[in-house]
mmCIF file of C-alpha atoms and ligand atoms in Angstrom:
data_model
loop_
_atom_site.group_PDB
_atom_site.id
_atom_site.type_symbol
_atom_site.label_atom_id
_atom_site.label_comp_id
_atom_site.label_asym_id
_atom_site.label_seq_id
_atom_site.Cartn_x
_atom_site.Cartn_y
_atom_site.Cartn_z
ATOM 1 C CA MET A 1 0.000 0.000 0.000
ATOM 2 C CA SER A 2 1.712 3.180 -1.162
ATOM 3 C CA ASP A 3 0.491 5.634 1.450
ATOM 4 C CA LEU A 4 0.938 3.433 4.507
ATOM 5 C CA GLN A 5 2.937 5.663 6.846
ATOM 6 C CA LYS A 6 4.394 5.629 10.325
ATOM 7 C CA THR A 7 4.262 8.640 12.640
ATOM 8 C CA VAL A 8 5.351 9.462 16.186
ATOM 9 C CA VAL A 9 3.213 10.762 19.012
ATOM 10 C CA LEU A 10 4.376 11.702 22.495
ATOM 11 C CA LEU A 11 1.822 11.860 25.298
ATOM 12 C CA LYS A 12 3.029 14.817 27.328
ATOM 13 C CA PRO A 13 3.323 15.112 31.144
ATOM 14 C CA ASP A 14 -0.125 16.763 31.401
ATOM 15 C CA ALA A 15 -1.727 13.714 29.747
ATOM 16 C CA LEU A 16 -0.048 11.443 32.289
ATOM 17 C CA GLN A 17 -0.891 13.670 35.283
ATOM 18 C CA ARG A 18 -4.519 14.030 34.208
ATOM 19 C CA ASP A 19 -5.026 10.276 33.610
ATOM 20 C CA LEU A 20 -5.748 10.802 29.935
ATOM 21 C CA LEU A 21 -3.253 8.272 28.513
ATOM 22 C CA GLY A 22 -5.874 5.593 27.899
ATOM 23 C CA GLU A 23 -8.436 8.047 26.541
ATOM 24 C CA ILE A 24 -5.951 9.410 23.994
ATOM 25 C CA ILE A 25 -4.612 6.011 22.941
ATOM 26 C CA ASN A 26 -8.211 4.840 22.548
ATOM 27 C CA ARG A 27 -8.911 7.558 19.984
ATOM 28 C CA PHE A 28 -6.072 6.331 17.786
ATOM 29 C CA GLU A 29 -7.129 2.705 18.169
ATOM 30 C CA ARG A 30 -10.711 3.522 17.225
ATOM 31 C CA LYS A 31 -9.536 5.326 14.090
ATOM 32 C CA GLY A 32 -7.775 2.155 12.996
ATOM 33 C CA LEU A 33 -4.218 3.337 13.502
ATOM 34 C CA LYS A 34 -1.975 0.428 14.440
ATOM 35 C CA ILE A 35 0.336 0.773 17.436
ATOM 36 C CA VAL A 36 3.704 -0.514 16.215
ATOM 37 C CA GLY A 37 5.846 0.932 19.025
ATOM 38 C CA LEU A 38 5.043 2.054 22.579
ATOM 39 C CA LYS A 39 7.195 2.926 25.580
ATOM 40 C CA PHE A 40 7.969 5.418 28.332
ATOM 41 C CA ILE A 41 10.672 7.945 27.436
ATOM 42 C CA ARG A 42 12.501 10.157 29.909
ATOM 43 C CA LEU A 43 13.233 13.258 27.801
ATOM 44 C CA THR A 44 16.496 15.122 28.382
ATOM 45 C CA ASP A 45 17.548 18.699 27.755
ATOM 46 C CA GLU A 46 19.768 17.484 24.900
ATOM 47 C CA LEU A 47 16.954 15.537 23.218
ATOM 48 C CA LEU A 48 14.589 18.474 23.577
ATOM 49 C CA ASP A 49 17.127 20.902 22.096
ATOM 50 C CA ILE A 50 16.964 18.775 18.947
ATOM 51 C CA HIS A 51 13.271 17.951 19.083
ATOM 52 C CA TYR A 52 12.167 21.562 19.570
ATOM 53 C CA ALA A 53 15.064 23.194 17.631
ATOM 54 C CA HIS A 54 12.524 25.159 15.551
ATOM 55 C CA LEU A 55 11.454 26.937 18.773
ATOM 56 C CA SER A 56 14.882 27.643 20.248
ATOM 57 C CA ASP A 57 14.590 31.425 19.802
ATOM 58 C CA LYS A 58 11.155 31.642 21.455
ATOM 59 C CA PRO A 59 10.799 33.127 24.927
ATOM 60 C CA PHE A 60 8.972 30.012 26.137
ATOM 61 C CA PHE A 61 11.676 27.567 24.999
ATOM 62 C CA GLU A 62 13.250 26.885 28.418
ATOM 63 C CA SER A 63 9.913 26.540 30.205
ATOM 64 C CA LEU A 64 8.634 24.271 27.423
ATOM 65 C CA LYS A 65 11.626 21.981 27.922
ATOM 66 C CA LYS A 66 11.101 21.981 31.700
ATOM 67 C CA PHE A 67 7.456 21.078 31.201
ATOM 68 C CA MET A 68 8.362 18.187 28.913
ATOM 69 C CA MET A 69 10.794 16.792 31.513
ATOM 70 C CA GLN A 70 8.349 16.856 34.457
ATOM 71 C CA THR A 71 7.440 13.189 34.065
ATOM 72 C CA PRO A 72 8.261 10.463 31.537
ATOM 73 C CA VAL A 73 6.327 10.834 28.293
ATOM 74 C CA VAL A 74 4.665 7.974 26.446
ATOM 75 C CA GLY A 75 6.177 7.546 22.997
ATOM 76 C CA ILE A 76 4.065 5.780 20.397
ATOM 77 C CA VAL A 77 4.664 4.899 16.762
ATOM 78 C CA LEU A 78 1.394 4.664 14.860
ATOM 79 C CA GLU A 79 0.963 3.135 11.429
ATOM 80 C CA GLY A 80 -1.875 3.741 9.009
ATOM 81 C CA LEU A 81 -3.001 5.208 5.710
ATOM 82 C CA GLU A 82 -1.620 8.749 5.485
ATOM 83 C CA ALA A 83 -0.915 8.412 9.200
ATOM 84 C CA VAL A 84 1.100 11.636 9.487
ATOM 85 C CA SER A 85 -1.683 13.990 8.376
ATOM 86 C CA GLU A 86 -4.484 11.863 9.855
ATOM 87 C CA VAL A 87 -2.897 11.980 13.311
ATOM 88 C CA ARG A 88 -2.324 15.745 13.061
ATOM 89 C CA LYS A 89 -6.026 16.079 12.154
ATOM 90 C CA ILE A 90 -7.094 14.007 15.157
ATOM 91 C CA ILE A 91 -4.928 15.953 17.633
ATOM 92 C CA GLY A 92 -5.986 19.426 16.408
ATOM 93 C CA SER A 93 -4.225 22.795 16.291
ATOM 94 C CA THR A 94 -1.368 23.699 18.625
ATOM 95 C CA ASN A 95 -3.499 26.192 20.559
ATOM 96 C CA PRO A 96 -6.290 24.086 22.078
ATOM 97 C CA ARG A 97 -8.698 27.026 22.010
ATOM 98 C CA GLN A 98 -8.295 27.284 18.260
ATOM 99 C CA ALA A 99 -8.459 23.537 17.696
ATOM 100 C CA ASP A 100 -11.616 22.132 16.117
ATOM 101 C CA ALA A 101 -14.130 20.562 18.496
ATOM 102 C CA GLY A 102 -13.779 16.803 18.449
ATOM 103 C CA THR A 103 -9.989 16.898 18.314
ATOM 104 C CA ILE A 104 -7.979 15.668 21.302
ATOM 105 C CA ARG A 105 -6.537 19.088 22.097
ATOM 106 C CA ALA A 106 -9.897 20.872 21.810
ATOM 107 C CA ASP A 107 -11.791 18.268 23.798
ATOM 108 C CA PHE A 108 -9.391 17.838 26.710
ATOM 109 C CA SER A 109 -7.119 20.877 27.017
ATOM 110 C CA MET A 110 -7.101 24.666 27.203
ATOM 111 C CA ASN A 111 -3.657 26.130 26.887
ATOM 112 C CA VAL A 112 -0.065 25.757 25.742
ATOM 113 C CA PRO A 113 2.341 24.211 26.534
ATOM 114 C CA SER A 114 -0.043 21.713 28.148
ATOM 115 C CA ASN A 115 -1.848 20.595 24.998
ATOM 116 C CA LEU A 116 -1.436 16.918 25.902
ATOM 117 C CA ILE A 117 0.277 15.535 22.861
ATOM 118 C CA HIS A 118 3.001 15.881 20.255
ATOM 119 C CA ALA A 119 2.724 14.470 16.742
ATOM 120 C CA SER A 120 5.137 14.518 13.795
ATOM 121 C CA ASP A 121 4.213 17.288 11.363
ATOM 122 C CA SER A 122 5.495 15.815 8.062
ATOM 123 C CA GLU A 123 6.678 12.515 6.624
ATOM 124 C CA GLU A 124 10.280 13.701 6.852
ATOM 125 C CA THR A 125 9.861 14.764 10.486
ATOM 126 C CA ALA A 126 8.209 11.433 11.245
ATOM 127 C CA GLN A 127 11.221 9.524 9.884
ATOM 128 C CA ASN A 128 13.586 11.665 11.962
ATOM 129 C CA GLU A 129 11.477 11.333 15.110
ATOM 130 C CA ILE A 130 11.232 7.553 14.770
ATOM 131 C CA LYS A 131 15.039 7.417 14.696
ATOM 132 C CA ARG A 132 15.304 10.010 17.497
ATOM 133 C CA PHE A 133 13.099 8.149 19.968
ATOM 134 C CA PHE A 134 13.040 4.472 18.948
ATOM 135 C CA SER A 135 15.517 1.707 18.140
ATOM 136 C CA ASN A 136 14.783 -0.653 15.245
ATOM 137 C CA HIS A 137 13.963 -3.496 17.609
ATOM 138 C CA GLU A 138 11.306 -1.348 19.307
ATOM 139 C CA ILE A 139 9.229 -1.014 16.127
ATOM 140 C CA PHE A 140 7.067 -4.048 15.413
ATOM 141 C CA SER A 141 5.515 -5.380 12.252
ATOM 142 C CA TYR A 142 2.539 -7.669 12.776
ATOM 143 C CA GLU A 143 -0.773 -8.558 11.211
ATOM 144 C CA LYS A 144 -4.096 -7.854 12.839
ATOM 145 C CA ILE A 145 -7.292 -9.618 11.895
ATOM 146 C CA SER A 146 -8.893 -6.187 11.483
ATOM 147 C CA ASP A 147 -6.274 -4.973 8.955
ATOM 148 C CA ARG A 148 -8.347 -6.048 5.959
ATOM 149 C CA TYR A 149 -11.430 -4.234 7.277
ATOM 150 C CA ILE A 150 -9.584 -1.050 8.184
ATOM 151 C CA PHE A 151 -7.348 -0.871 5.129
ATOM 152 C CA GLY A 152 -10.085 -2.084 2.804
ATOM 153 C CA GLU A 153 -8.620 -5.223 1.318
ATOM 154 C CA GLY A 154 -10.823 -8.066 0.219
ATOM 155 C CA VAL A 155 -13.648 -7.732 2.741
HETATM 156 N N1 LIG B 201 4.168 25.879 22.558
HETATM 157 C C1 LIG B 201 4.085 26.806 23.594
HETATM 158 N N2 LIG B 201 3.774 28.115 23.293
HETATM 159 C C2 LIG B 201 3.564 28.525 22.007
HETATM 160 C C3 LIG B 201 3.678 27.594 20.963
HETATM 161 C C4 LIG B 201 3.989 26.281 21.269
HETATM 162 O O1 LIG B 201 4.261 26.452 24.753
HETATM 163 O O2 LIG B 201 3.285 29.722 21.795
HETATM 164 C C5 LIG B 201 4.482 24.468 22.898
HETATM 165 C C6 LIG B 201 3.251 23.566 22.739
HETATM 166 O O3 LIG B 201 3.289 22.590 23.769
HETATM 167 C C7 LIG B 201 3.466 22.943 21.380
HETATM 168 C C8 LIG B 201 4.992 22.788 21.367
HETATM 169 O O4 LIG B 201 5.462 23.981 21.984
HETATM 170 O O5 LIG B 201 2.773 21.731 21.229
HETATM 171 C C9 LIG B 201 5.620 22.634 20.010
HETATM 172 O O6 LIG B 201 5.215 23.692 19.174
HETATM 173 P P1 LIG B 201 4.879 23.458 17.629
HETATM 174 O O7 LIG B 201 4.794 24.814 16.998
HETATM 175 O O8 LIG B 201 5.821 22.473 17.044
HETATM 176 O O9 LIG B 201 3.373 22.884 17.696
HETATM 177 P P2 LIG B 201 2.814 21.381 17.542
HETATM 178 O O10 LIG B 201 3.572 20.750 16.410
HETATM 179 O O11 LIG B 201 3.015 20.680 18.857
HETATM 180 O O12 LIG B 201 1.354 21.562 17.231
HETATM 181 MG MG1 LIG B 202 5.589 20.619 16.095
#
C-alpha cells in the first residue's frame, strides 16, 4: 500500500498527570491506527534541544523543555493510511482554544504548553522522530485480523 505511513506521538506530562493516557490512545485505536511501538521515554535537555530546535529562539523555549521533563512521556509509533496527516487532524491545532471541536486538544485541554500531545508534522519529520526516539527493535511489524477491514482489502 503506497500511502501506509508511520508517525510518532508523544503523550506529554499533562496527559499522564490528568489520567488521559488511555483516553488518547483509545482515539487512535478507534480510528484504525496500528500501534507498532510504545514505551515510556525520559526526555532530556539534549533531546529536547533537537526535538524543539525550531522553537529555540522563542521566549517560552526553556519553560517548554522543563514542562516536557516533568514526568516520563509515552512515545508511540502509529501506522496507518496517510498516518502523518491523519494523526495531526485528530490531535488538532497547537493552541487548544483554536483547535476544532472533536480533536484531542480541543476536547481535553485549554492552553499551551499543556496541549497533551506531540505528533510529527510531516513525513520527513516522522522519519527523523522515529530514529530520534526508537531503536529498530522497538518497532514491530505484525498482522491484525482487522487490517483487511480497516485498510479495505478483500472484505
Ligand atoms: N508551545 C508553547 N507556546 C507557544 C507555541 C507552542 O508552549 O506559543 C508548545 C506547545 O506545547 C506545542 C509545542 O510547543 O505543542 C511545540 O510547538 P509546535 O509549533 O511544534 O506545535 P505542535 O507541532 O506541537 O502543534
Ligand atoms: Mg511541532
